[in-house]
PDB file of C-alpha atoms in Angstrom:
ATOM      1  CA  GLU A   1       0.000   0.000   0.000  1.00 91.00           C
ATOM      2  CA  VAL A   2       1.314   3.430  -0.949  1.00 92.00           C
ATOM      3  CA  GLN A   3       1.623   5.952   1.850  1.00 95.00           C
ATOM      4  CA  VAL A   4       2.762   9.557   1.641  1.00 97.00           C
ATOM      5  CA  VAL A   5       2.667  11.438   4.927  1.00 98.00           C
ATOM      6  CA  GLU A   6       3.603  15.076   5.371  1.00 98.00           C
ATOM      7  CA  SER A   7       4.368  16.709   8.692  1.00 98.00           C
ATOM      8  CA  GLY A   8       5.903  19.858  10.100  1.00 98.00           C
ATOM      9  CA  GLY A   9       3.284  22.461   9.280  1.00 97.00           C
ATOM     10  CA  GLY A  10       2.070  25.014  11.764  1.00 97.00           C
ATOM     11  CA  LEU A  11       1.781  28.679  12.629  1.00 98.00           C
ATOM     12  CA  VAL A  12       4.844  30.850  12.106  1.00 98.00           C
ATOM     13  CA  GLN A  13       5.439  34.579  12.090  1.00 98.00           C
ATOM     14  CA  PRO A  14       6.477  36.401   8.934  1.00 98.00           C
ATOM     15  CA  GLY A  15      10.205  36.061   8.462  1.00 98.00           C
ATOM     16  CA  GLY A  16      10.281  32.770  10.324  1.00 98.00           C
ATOM     17  CA  SER A  17      11.248  29.266   9.226  1.00 98.00           C
ATOM     18  CA  LEU A  18       9.672  25.843   9.035  1.00 98.00           C
ATOM     19  CA  ARG A  19      10.862  22.475   7.816  1.00 98.00           C
ATOM     20  CA  LEU A  20       8.316  20.198   6.214  1.00 98.00           C
ATOM     21  CA  SER A  21       8.881  16.453   6.081  1.00 98.00           C
ATOM     22  CA  CYS A  22       7.425  13.783   3.847  1.00 98.00           C
ATOM     23  CA  ALA A  23       7.674  10.056   4.549  1.00 98.00           C
ATOM     24  CA  ALA A  24       6.928   7.790   1.609  1.00 97.00           C
ATOM     25  CA  SER A  25       6.436   4.049   1.284  1.00 95.00           C
ATOM     26  CA  GLY A  26       4.919   1.512  -1.069  1.00 94.00           C
ATOM     27  CA  PHE A  27       6.527   2.791  -4.261  1.00 93.00           C
ATOM     28  CA  THR A  28      10.049   3.116  -5.589  1.00 93.00           C
ATOM     29  CA  PHE A  29      10.912   6.407  -3.932  1.00 95.00           C
ATOM     30  CA  SER A  30      14.551   6.315  -4.990  1.00 95.00           C
ATOM     31  CA  SER A  31      13.558   6.255  -8.670  1.00 94.00           C
ATOM     32  CA  SER A  32      10.922   8.969  -8.449  1.00 94.00           C
ATOM     33  CA  TRP A  33      10.981  12.695  -9.029  1.00 95.00           C
ATOM     34  CA  MET A  34       9.427  14.250  -5.947  1.00 96.00           C
ATOM     35  CA  ASN A  35       7.454  17.469  -5.767  1.00 97.00           C
ATOM     36  CA  TRP A  36       6.017  19.936  -3.324  1.00 98.00           C
ATOM     37  CA  VAL A  37       2.722  21.489  -4.416  1.00 98.00           C
ATOM     38  CA  ARG A  38       0.804  24.037  -2.380  1.00 98.00           C
ATOM     39  CA  GLN A  39      -2.759  25.272  -2.205  1.00 98.00           C
ATOM     40  CA  ALA A  40      -3.640  28.543  -0.531  1.00 98.00           C
ATOM     41  CA  PRO A  41      -6.994  28.563   1.294  1.00 95.00           C
ATOM     42  CA  GLY A  42      -9.820  28.440  -1.235  1.00 93.00           C
ATOM     43  CA  ARG A  43      -7.380  28.692  -4.135  1.00 96.00           C
ATOM     44  CA  GLY A  44      -5.943  26.459  -6.837  1.00 96.00           C
ATOM     45  CA  LEU A  45      -2.830  24.327  -6.988  1.00 97.00           C
ATOM     46  CA  GLU A  46       0.653  25.787  -7.314  1.00 97.00           C
ATOM     47  CA  TRP A  47       3.757  23.724  -8.015  1.00 96.00           C
ATOM     48  CA  VAL A  48       6.512  24.820  -5.631  1.00 97.00           C
ATOM     49  CA  ALA A  49       9.602  22.671  -6.165  1.00 97.00           C
ATOM     50  CA  ASN A  50      10.888  19.313  -7.253  1.00 96.00           C
ATOM     51  CA  ILE A  51      14.005  17.186  -7.018  1.00 97.00           C
ATOM     52  CA  ASN A  52      15.347  14.445  -9.241  1.00 96.00           C
ATOM     53  CA  PRO A  53      15.674  10.838  -8.060  1.00 95.00           C
ATOM     54  CA  GLY A  54      19.352  11.152  -7.176  1.00 96.00           C
ATOM     55  CA  GLY A  55      18.920  14.452  -5.387  1.00 96.00           C
ATOM     56  CA  SER A  56      21.391  16.272  -7.604  1.00 96.00           C
ATOM     57  CA  ALA A  57      18.951  18.593  -9.377  1.00 96.00           C
ATOM     58  CA  GLU A  58      16.346  20.882  -7.855  1.00 96.00           C
ATOM     59  CA  SER A  59      13.896  23.334  -9.359  1.00 94.00           C
ATOM     60  CA  TYR A  60      11.746  26.016  -7.798  1.00 95.00           C
ATOM     61  CA  VAL A  61       8.974  28.392  -8.708  1.00 95.00           C
ATOM     62  CA  ASP A  62      10.329  31.952  -8.807  1.00 95.00           C
ATOM     63  CA  SER A  63       8.351  33.092  -5.775  1.00 96.00           C
ATOM     64  CA  VAL A  64      10.222  30.716  -3.429  1.00 97.00           C
ATOM     65  CA  ARG A  65      13.632  30.436  -5.080  1.00 97.00           C
ATOM     66  CA  GLY A  66      16.334  31.487  -2.636  1.00 97.00           C
ATOM     67  CA  ARG A  67      14.039  31.019   0.365  1.00 98.00           C
ATOM     68  CA  PHE A  68      12.997  27.361   0.113  1.00 98.00           C
ATOM     69  CA  THR A  69      15.238  24.314  -0.247  1.00 98.00           C
ATOM     70  CA  ILE A  70      14.059  20.844  -1.242  1.00 98.00           C
ATOM     71  CA  SER A  71      16.089  17.798  -0.271  1.00 98.00           C
ATOM     72  CA  ARG A  72      15.745  14.039   0.027  1.00 98.00           C
ATOM     73  CA  ASP A  73      17.271  10.941   1.563  1.00 97.00           C
ATOM     74  CA  ASN A  74      16.559   7.843  -0.492  1.00 97.00           C
ATOM     75  CA  ALA A  75      17.829   5.538   2.249  1.00 97.00           C
ATOM     76  CA  LYS A  76      15.086   6.895   4.484  1.00 97.00           C
ATOM     77  CA  ASN A  77      12.436   7.343   1.766  1.00 97.00           C
ATOM     78  CA  SER A  78      12.129  10.907   2.959  1.00 98.00           C
ATOM     79  CA  LEU A  79      11.667  14.322   1.398  1.00 98.00           C
ATOM     80  CA  TRP A  80      11.990  17.722   3.044  1.00 98.00           C
ATOM     81  CA  LEU A  81      11.209  21.335   2.322  1.00 98.00           C
ATOM     82  CA  GLN A  82      13.161  23.897   4.317  1.00 98.00           C
ATOM     83  CA  MET A  83      11.252  27.160   4.227  1.00 98.00           C
ATOM     84  CA  ASN A  84      12.991  30.352   5.340  1.00 98.00           C
ATOM     85  CA  SER A  85      11.969  34.010   5.290  1.00 98.00           C
ATOM     86  CA  LEU A  86       8.344  33.000   5.223  1.00 98.00           C
ATOM     87  CA  ARG A  87       5.760  35.478   3.979  1.00 98.00           C
ATOM     88  CA  VAL A  88       2.044  35.779   4.580  1.00 98.00           C
ATOM     89  CA  GLU A  89       1.488  34.705   0.984  1.00 97.00           C
ATOM     90  CA  ASP A  90       3.194  31.361   1.689  1.00 98.00           C
ATOM     91  CA  THR A  91       0.171  30.359   3.767  1.00 98.00           C
ATOM     92  CA  ALA A  92      -1.165  27.152   2.220  1.00 98.00           C
ATOM     93  CA  VAL A  93      -1.583  23.428   2.488  1.00 98.00           C
ATOM     94  CA  TYR A  94       1.642  21.864   1.253  1.00 98.00           C
ATOM     95  CA  TYR A  95       1.429  18.518  -0.516  1.00 98.00           C
ATOM     96  CA  CYS A  96       4.241  16.073  -1.110  1.00 98.00           C
ATOM     97  CA  ALA A  97       3.612  14.334  -4.418  1.00 97.00           C
ATOM     98  CA  SER A  98       5.091  12.206  -7.142  1.00 95.00           C
ATOM     99  CA  TRP A  99       3.648  11.666 -10.571  1.00 88.00           C
ATOM    100  CA  THR A 100       5.298   9.395 -13.111  1.00 84.00           C
ATOM    101  CA  THR A 101       4.206   7.044 -15.842  1.00 80.00           C
ATOM    102  CA  SER A 102       4.000   4.287 -13.223  1.00 81.00           C
ATOM    103  CA  GLY A 103       1.651   6.114 -10.906  1.00 86.00           C
ATOM    104  CA  ASN A 104       0.846   9.218  -8.934  1.00 90.00           C
ATOM    105  CA  TYR A 105       1.054   9.567  -5.197  1.00 95.00           C
ATOM    106  CA  TRP A 106      -0.039  12.426  -2.957  1.00 96.00           C
ATOM    107  CA  GLY A 107      -0.063  12.982   0.752  1.00 97.00           C
ATOM    108  CA  GLN A 108      -2.907  14.501   2.719  1.00 97.00           C
ATOM    109  CA  GLY A 109      -1.062  17.806   3.029  1.00 97.00           C
ATOM    110  CA  THR A 110       0.219  19.863   5.936  1.00 98.00           C
ATOM    111  CA  LEU A 111      -1.035  23.368   6.677  1.00 98.00           C
ATOM    112  CA  VAL A 112       1.430  26.216   6.949  1.00 98.00           C
ATOM    113  CA  THR A 113       0.060  29.469   8.314  1.00 98.00           C
ATOM    114  CA  VAL A 114       2.225  32.575   8.224  1.00 98.00           C
ATOM    115  CA  SER A 115       0.735  35.274  10.390  1.00 97.00           C
ATOM    116  CA  SER A 116       1.679  37.729  13.095  1.00 95.00           C
TER     117      SER A 116
ATOM    118  CA  ASP B   1       6.076  30.984 -17.218  1.00 92.00           C
ATOM    119  CA  VAL B   2       3.563  29.120 -19.353  1.00 96.00           C
ATOM    120  CA  VAL B   3       0.067  30.309 -18.509  1.00 97.00           C
ATOM    121  CA  MET B   4      -2.586  27.600 -18.472  1.00 98.00           C
ATOM    122  CA  THR B   5      -6.120  28.901 -19.018  1.00 98.00           C
ATOM    123  CA  GLN B   6      -9.051  26.666 -18.181  1.00 98.00           C
ATOM    124  CA  SER B   7     -12.678  27.162 -19.139  1.00 95.00           C
ATOM    125  CA  PRO B   8     -15.287  27.286 -17.960  1.00 96.00           C
ATOM    126  CA  LEU B   9     -14.473  28.010 -14.309  1.00 97.00           C
ATOM    127  CA  SER B  10     -17.745  26.413 -13.229  1.00 97.00           C
ATOM    128  CA  LEU B  11     -19.528  23.539 -14.921  1.00 97.00           C
ATOM    129  CA  PRO B  12     -22.998  22.528 -13.709  1.00 97.00           C
ATOM    130  CA  ILE B  13     -23.936  19.180 -15.230  1.00 96.00           C
ATOM    131  CA  THR B  14     -26.905  16.861 -14.866  1.00 97.00           C
ATOM    132  CA  LEU B  15     -26.083  13.318 -13.744  1.00 97.00           C
ATOM    133  CA  GLY B  16     -25.609  11.035 -16.727  1.00 97.00           C
ATOM    134  CA  GLN B  17     -24.787  13.869 -19.092  1.00 97.00           C
ATOM    135  CA  PRO B  18     -21.357  14.439 -20.668  1.00 98.00           C
ATOM    136  CA  ALA B  19     -18.935  17.104 -19.467  1.00 98.00           C
ATOM    137  CA  SER B  20     -16.086  18.818 -21.271  1.00 98.00           C
ATOM    138  CA  PHE B  21     -13.225  20.789 -19.770  1.00 98.00           C
ATOM    139  CA  SER B  22     -10.989  23.040 -21.825  1.00 98.00           C
ATOM    140  CA  CYS B  23      -7.353  23.897 -21.153  1.00 98.00           C
ATOM    141  CA  ARG B  24      -5.262  26.219 -23.302  1.00 98.00           C
ATOM    142  CA  SER B  25      -1.551  26.921 -22.890  1.00 98.00           C
ATOM    143  CA  GLY B  26       0.304  30.108 -23.661  1.00 97.00           C
ATOM    144  CA  GLN B  27       2.772  28.235 -25.836  1.00 97.00           C
ATOM    145  CA  SER B  28       3.095  24.840 -27.422  1.00 97.00           C
ATOM    146  CA  LEU B  29       3.493  21.982 -24.963  1.00 98.00           C
ATOM    147  CA  VAL B  30       5.370  19.768 -27.399  1.00 98.00           C
ATOM    148  CA  HIS B  31       8.700  18.949 -25.759  1.00 96.00           C
ATOM    149  CA  SER B  32      11.929  18.630 -27.708  1.00 96.00           C
ATOM    150  CA  ASP B  33      11.735  14.878 -27.017  1.00 96.00           C
ATOM    151  CA  GLY B  34       8.473  14.717 -28.955  1.00 96.00           C
ATOM    152  CA  ASN B  35       6.228  14.183 -25.946  1.00 96.00           C
ATOM    153  CA  THR B  36       3.527  16.549 -24.749  1.00 97.00           C
ATOM    154  CA  TYR B  37       3.548  16.768 -20.972  1.00 96.00           C
ATOM    155  CA  LEU B  38      -0.021  17.791 -20.256  1.00 97.00           C
ATOM    156  CA  GLU B  39      -1.825  16.190 -17.336  1.00 97.00           C
ATOM    157  CA  TRP B  40      -5.250  16.380 -15.726  1.00 98.00           C
ATOM    158  CA  PHE B  41      -5.882  16.193 -11.984  1.00 98.00           C
ATOM    159  CA  GLN B  42      -9.083  15.791 -10.028  1.00 98.00           C
ATOM    160  CA  GLN B  43      -9.563  17.183  -6.534  1.00 98.00           C
ATOM    161  CA  ARG B  44     -12.709  16.028  -4.796  1.00 98.00           C
ATOM    162  CA  PRO B  45     -14.028  18.167  -1.932  1.00 96.00           C
ATOM    163  CA  GLY B  46     -11.830  17.803   1.126  1.00 94.00           C
ATOM    164  CA  GLN B  47      -9.381  15.465  -0.592  1.00 96.00           C
ATOM    165  CA  SER B  48      -5.901  15.624  -2.032  1.00 97.00           C
ATOM    166  CA  PRO B  49      -5.585  15.867  -5.789  1.00 96.00           C
ATOM    167  CA  ARG B  50      -5.094  12.773  -7.901  1.00 95.00           C
ATOM    168  CA  ARG B  51      -3.947  12.511 -11.467  1.00 96.00           C
ATOM    169  CA  LEU B  52      -6.399  11.170 -14.025  1.00 97.00           C
ATOM    170  CA  ILE B  53      -4.581  11.609 -17.328  1.00 97.00           C
ATOM    171  CA  TYR B  54      -0.950  12.046 -18.346  1.00 96.00           C
ATOM    172  CA  LYS B  55       0.726  12.865 -21.656  1.00 96.00           C
ATOM    173  CA  VAL B  56      -2.556  14.307 -22.945  1.00 98.00           C
ATOM    174  CA  SER B  57      -4.548  11.096 -23.249  1.00 98.00           C
ATOM    175  CA  ILE B  58      -3.176   8.215 -21.131  1.00 97.00           C
ATOM    176  CA  ARG B  59      -5.440   7.271 -18.244  1.00 96.00           C
ATOM    177  CA  ASP B  60      -3.889   6.446 -14.901  1.00 94.00           C
ATOM    178  CA  SER B  61      -4.486   3.028 -13.436  1.00 91.00           C
ATOM    179  CA  GLY B  62      -7.894   2.788 -11.788  1.00 92.00           C
ATOM    180  CA  VAL B  63      -9.363   5.777 -13.597  1.00 96.00           C
ATOM    181  CA  PRO B  64     -12.767   4.918 -15.105  1.00 97.00           C
ATOM    182  CA  ASP B  65     -12.883   4.833 -18.877  1.00 96.00           C
ATOM    183  CA  ARG B  66     -15.596   7.493 -18.902  1.00 98.00           C
ATOM    184  CA  PHE B  67     -12.671   9.927 -18.551  1.00 98.00           C
ATOM    185  CA  SER B  68     -10.732  10.756 -21.708  1.00 98.00           C
ATOM    186  CA  GLY B  69      -8.158  13.314 -22.693  1.00 98.00           C
ATOM    187  CA  SER B  70      -7.329  14.760 -26.081  1.00 98.00           C
ATOM    188  CA  GLY B  71      -5.666  17.677 -27.769  1.00 98.00           C
ATOM    189  CA  SER B  72      -2.356  18.873 -29.115  1.00 97.00           C
ATOM    190  CA  GLY B  73      -0.076  21.877 -29.219  1.00 97.00           C
ATOM    191  CA  THR B  74      -1.827  24.471 -27.083  1.00 98.00           C
ATOM    192  CA  ASP B  75      -5.393  23.207 -26.934  1.00 98.00           C
ATOM    193  CA  PHE B  76      -6.493  20.325 -24.719  1.00 98.00           C
ATOM    194  CA  THR B  77      -9.733  18.777 -23.515  1.00 98.00           C
ATOM    195  CA  LEU B  78     -10.815  16.446 -20.749  1.00 98.00           C
ATOM    196  CA  LYS B  79     -14.149  14.738 -21.258  1.00 98.00           C
ATOM    197  CA  ILE B  80     -16.403  12.740 -19.013  1.00 98.00           C
ATOM    198  CA  SER B  81     -18.788  10.670 -21.115  1.00 98.00           C
ATOM    199  CA  SER B  82     -21.462  10.354 -18.439  1.00 98.00           C
ATOM    200  CA  VAL B  83     -21.106  12.289 -15.191  1.00 98.00           C
ATOM    201  CA  GLU B  84     -21.550  10.429 -11.923  1.00 97.00           C
ATOM    202  CA  ALA B  85     -22.035  11.909  -8.444  1.00 97.00           C
ATOM    203  CA  GLU B  86     -18.484  10.952  -7.422  1.00 97.00           C
ATOM    204  CA  ASP B  87     -17.069  13.162 -10.181  1.00 98.00           C
ATOM    205  CA  VAL B  88     -17.922  16.362  -8.298  1.00 98.00           C
ATOM    206  CA  GLY B  89     -14.821  18.419  -7.609  1.00 98.00           C
ATOM    207  CA  VAL B  90     -12.279  20.679  -9.243  1.00 98.00           C
ATOM    208  CA  TYR B  91     -10.329  19.631 -12.319  1.00 98.00           C
ATOM    209  CA  TYR B  92      -6.908  21.063 -13.063  1.00 98.00           C
ATOM    210  CA  CYS B  93      -4.689  20.798 -16.087  1.00 98.00           C
ATOM    211  CA  MET B  94      -0.941  21.018 -15.590  1.00 97.00           C
ATOM    212  CA  GLN B  95       2.019  21.217 -17.928  1.00 97.00           C
ATOM    213  CA  TYR B  96       5.588  20.196 -17.292  1.00 92.00           C
ATOM    214  CA  THR B  97       7.010  20.559 -20.749  1.00 96.00           C
ATOM    215  CA  HIS B  98       8.400  23.924 -19.667  1.00 95.00           C
ATOM    216  CA  TRP B  99       9.892  25.067 -16.352  1.00 90.00           C
ATOM    217  CA  PRO B 100       8.305  25.807 -14.002  1.00 92.00           C
ATOM    218  CA  HIS B 101       5.433  23.350 -13.951  1.00 94.00           C
ATOM    219  CA  THR B 102       2.200  25.342 -14.110  1.00 96.00           C
ATOM    220  CA  PHE B 103      -1.390  24.502 -13.276  1.00 97.00           C
ATOM    221  CA  GLY B 104      -4.537  25.974 -14.703  1.00 98.00           C
ATOM    222  CA  GLN B 105      -6.876  27.771 -12.321  1.00 97.00           C
ATOM    223  CA  GLY B 106      -9.279  24.836 -12.239  1.00 98.00           C
ATOM    224  CA  THR B 107     -12.815  24.058 -13.364  1.00 98.00           C
ATOM    225  CA  LYS B 108     -15.368  23.227 -10.695  1.00 98.00           C
ATOM    226  CA  LEU B 109     -17.767  20.456 -11.666  1.00 98.00           C
ATOM    227  CA  GLU B 110     -21.056  20.472  -9.808  1.00 97.00           C
ATOM    228  CA  ILE B 111     -24.282  18.570 -10.225  1.00 95.00           C
ATOM    229  CA  LYS B 112     -27.165  20.587 -11.556  1.00 93.00           C
TER     230      LYS B 112
END
């Protein structure tokens, strides 16, 4: 059974930091591109970042580049998103997800609220 | 960034009737490798998204065959041949031919 479980969300003040975690199982994590996708309250989906299977290549949407860092550990089937210099507009549910020709896997999301 | 424009934003449909979702991209989604990386996602109320279709027209495993995708270049369509109650939700197209990946704003399917 495939499981994707995010954690680490919460309330943080503007300018603060959070580290999101994603634990995956039931699919070949080490061969999969992994993504973070976010959804602001009542809004649509926004792709945030991804990382290649080996962890050597990362990409980011412009609005988070330089503030967020995606990383992974294939030995632990884990993905992270380090979020620094958080802004009010980063408030959203953050999903860990993978979509390939062999399947697509999403977590339930973790809510990040940036507010003073 | 490639802008993905979906229409309509809201789609009220009677059960058993067909539904059609449009997605247009700001530039061609044909990749240099010859593939077109256009996908469709469904998000039911209160749930995480799930992919239905990838590379324009290939259904994911477990997706009912009433769902079909078509299109080319900049113009794409998702169709439901006969809407069922469980199809209620928001449908998003997404491209990853170009960086960054971009989603459309979504079309909300509701039962009339």
